[in-house]
Amino acid sequence: MKHLLPLVVAIAMLVSASAQTPQPSAPAQPGGNNDVYHVHFTKAALGQAGALGQSLSKPDSTSPMPEHFIVLRHQQGDDWDYVVIQHLGPKATVEVTPAPPAATRDLSAWHGDTFAAGPSWAEFSKAMGLGDQAKNTAGSAYSVAVWRAAPGHRDQLEQQLKQTDPNQKVKTGRVLLQHLEGGPWNYLAIERYDSWQDFATDQAASSGAIGSGQDGWSKIREHAAFHRDTLADRIAPK
């Protein structure tokens, strides 16, 4: 026992030192969701839909990357009028800021904010038709969907959302954002079609297989507790 006590003390000191030593963070994964995005759903106040859209289309000068954003406008689906997705880079901070002027604040009836993990801006912007190609994709159609997994099915839902139909005839751009903090959803899935005609073609081609049990529509419903889909167009950048 006389020789055991110093050994116990030495082990305790080693464990304590290890616990206090900062551990290196996991390295970023190539092609993974390593960047932070701010997702802002909002509904316009009565009679203010146009004014709200114009306000949201202006780059946010307080953002670390003001030009890294997209504004989509509701066409059919959920109750929101606009969704703004702002790229923030590898991390985000929340700070107390002055309240916006009443004239700006009163344009919106309600809004919901969520921080989400997503791909690099280069990958996101390419999929969404932004950057140098934005002028050529002004007529794009977007499918915006929020998904929440059934308990114990999150990994399976994510896998299904990442699946692409090998028989798909129409080329699309696809992005999947993963919830970090905020709204009651796990994933935000956005799919961009070059045109509304392409969207209609894709729907017509896939409608015959829906409900067969082996199609994506059926499989994803084995893992999702909730989802909402909205068709939208893009108002910014133009």
GROMACS .gro file of C-alpha atoms in nm, residues 86-188:
model
  103
   86GLN     CA    1  -2.694   3.326  -4.651
   87HIS     CA    2  -2.351   3.165  -4.656
   88LEU     CA    3  -2.149   3.252  -4.342
   89GLY     CA    4  -1.828   3.053  -4.389
   90PRO     CA    5  -1.677   2.786  -4.160
   91LYS     CA    6  -1.831   2.931  -3.841
   92ALA     CA    7  -2.096   3.176  -3.722
   93THR     CA    8  -2.141   3.402  -3.422
   94VAL     CA    9  -2.453   3.567  -3.286
   95GLU     CA   10  -2.420   3.918  -3.147
   96VAL     CA   11  -2.661   4.174  -3.007
   97THR     CA   12  -2.735   4.433  -3.276
   98PRO     CA   13  -2.966   4.737  -3.290
   99ALA     CA   14  -3.324   4.663  -3.388
  100PRO     CA   15  -3.400   4.731  -3.755
  101PRO     CA   16  -3.597   5.046  -3.842
  102ALA     CA   17  -3.971   5.009  -3.801
  103ALA     CA   18  -4.023   5.064  -4.174
  104THR     CA   19  -3.814   4.754  -4.249
  105ARG     CA   20  -3.928   4.546  -3.953
  106ASP     CA   21  -4.297   4.596  -4.031
  107LEU     CA   22  -4.263   4.450  -4.380
  108SER     CA   23  -4.275   4.098  -4.233
  109ALA     CA   24  -4.564   3.930  -4.052
  110TRP     CA   25  -4.345   3.649  -3.915
  111HIS     CA   26  -4.012   3.481  -3.973
  112GLY     CA   27  -3.814   3.175  -3.864
  113ASP     CA   28  -3.436   3.143  -3.853
  114THR     CA   29  -3.214   2.836  -3.856
  115PHE     CA   30  -2.840   2.782  -3.876
  116ALA     CA   31  -2.753   2.484  -4.094
  117ALA     CA   32  -2.444   2.301  -4.216
  118GLY     CA   33  -2.386   2.287  -4.588
  119PRO     CA   34  -2.126   2.246  -4.862
  120SER     CA   35  -1.873   2.506  -4.973
  121TRP     CA   36  -2.010   2.819  -5.139
  122ALA     CA   37  -1.851   2.710  -5.467
  123GLU     CA   38  -2.051   2.386  -5.460
  124PHE     CA   39  -2.370   2.553  -5.336
  125SER     CA   40  -2.363   2.836  -5.590
  126LYS     CA   41  -2.294   2.602  -5.880
  127ALA     CA   42  -2.586   2.377  -5.786
  128MET     CA   43  -2.819   2.676  -5.743
  129GLY     CA   44  -2.720   2.844  -6.071
  130LEU     CA   45  -2.550   3.146  -5.911
  131GLY     CA   46  -2.222   3.326  -5.978
  132ASP     CA   47  -2.118   3.376  -6.338
  133GLN     CA   48  -2.404   3.162  -6.467
  134ALA     CA   49  -2.680   3.346  -6.274
  135LYS     CA   50  -2.798   3.548  -6.576
  136ASN     CA   51  -2.850   3.226  -6.770
  137THR     CA   52  -3.058   3.066  -6.494
  138ALA     CA   53  -3.302   3.350  -6.423
  139GLY     CA   54  -3.593   3.127  -6.527
  140SER     CA   55  -3.498   2.838  -6.299
  141ALA     CA   56  -3.757   2.658  -6.088
  142TYR     CA   57  -3.673   2.547  -5.734
  143SER     CA   58  -3.819   2.278  -5.514
  144VAL     CA   59  -3.763   2.362  -5.144
  145ALA     CA   60  -3.840   2.098  -4.883
  146VAL     CA   61  -3.790   2.074  -4.507
  147TRP     CA   62  -3.776   1.725  -4.356
  148ARG     CA   63  -3.783   1.586  -4.003
  149ALA     CA   64  -3.682   1.225  -3.941
  150ALA     CA   65  -3.883   0.975  -3.742
  151PRO     CA   66  -3.712   0.890  -3.409
  152GLY     CA   67  -3.416   0.662  -3.476
  153HIS     CA   68  -3.434   0.712  -3.854
  154ARG     CA   69  -3.222   1.023  -3.908
  155ASP     CA   70  -2.931   0.847  -4.080
  156GLN     CA   71  -3.167   0.655  -4.306
  157LEU     CA   72  -3.357   0.971  -4.399
  158GLU     CA   73  -3.035   1.152  -4.483
  159GLN     CA   74  -2.926   0.861  -4.702
  160GLN     CA   75  -3.256   0.866  -4.890
  161LEU     CA   76  -3.243   1.243  -4.940
  162LYS     CA   77  -2.898   1.206  -5.095
  163GLN     CA   78  -3.014   0.944  -5.343
  164THR     CA   79  -3.054   1.039  -5.707
  165ASP     CA   80  -3.281   0.861  -5.949
  166PRO     CA   81  -3.058   0.681  -6.202
  167ASN     CA   82  -3.341   0.701  -6.454
  168GLN     CA   83  -3.394   1.075  -6.416
  169LYS     CA   84  -3.414   1.239  -6.758
  170VAL     CA   85  -3.371   1.600  -6.646
  171LYS     CA   86  -3.048   1.741  -6.510
  172THR     CA   87  -3.089   1.928  -6.180
  173GLY     CA   88  -2.877   2.102  -5.917
  174ARG     CA   89  -2.922   1.963  -5.566
  175VAL     CA   90  -2.818   2.084  -5.219
  176LEU     CA   91  -2.888   1.930  -4.877
  177LEU     CA   92  -2.845   2.145  -4.565
  178GLN     CA   93  -2.838   1.989  -4.218
  179HIS     CA   94  -2.993   2.159  -3.914
  180LEU     CA   95  -2.757   2.299  -3.649
  181GLU     CA   96  -2.975   2.535  -3.442
  182GLY     CA   97  -3.322   2.678  -3.494
  183GLY     CA   98  -3.633   2.548  -3.670
  184PRO     CA   99  -3.804   2.211  -3.610
  185TRP     CA  100  -3.654   2.036  -3.912
  186ASN     CA  101  -3.348   1.816  -3.968
  187TYR     CA  102  -3.282   1.878  -4.337
  188LEU     CA  103  -3.348   2.140  -4.600
   0.00000   0.00000   0.00000
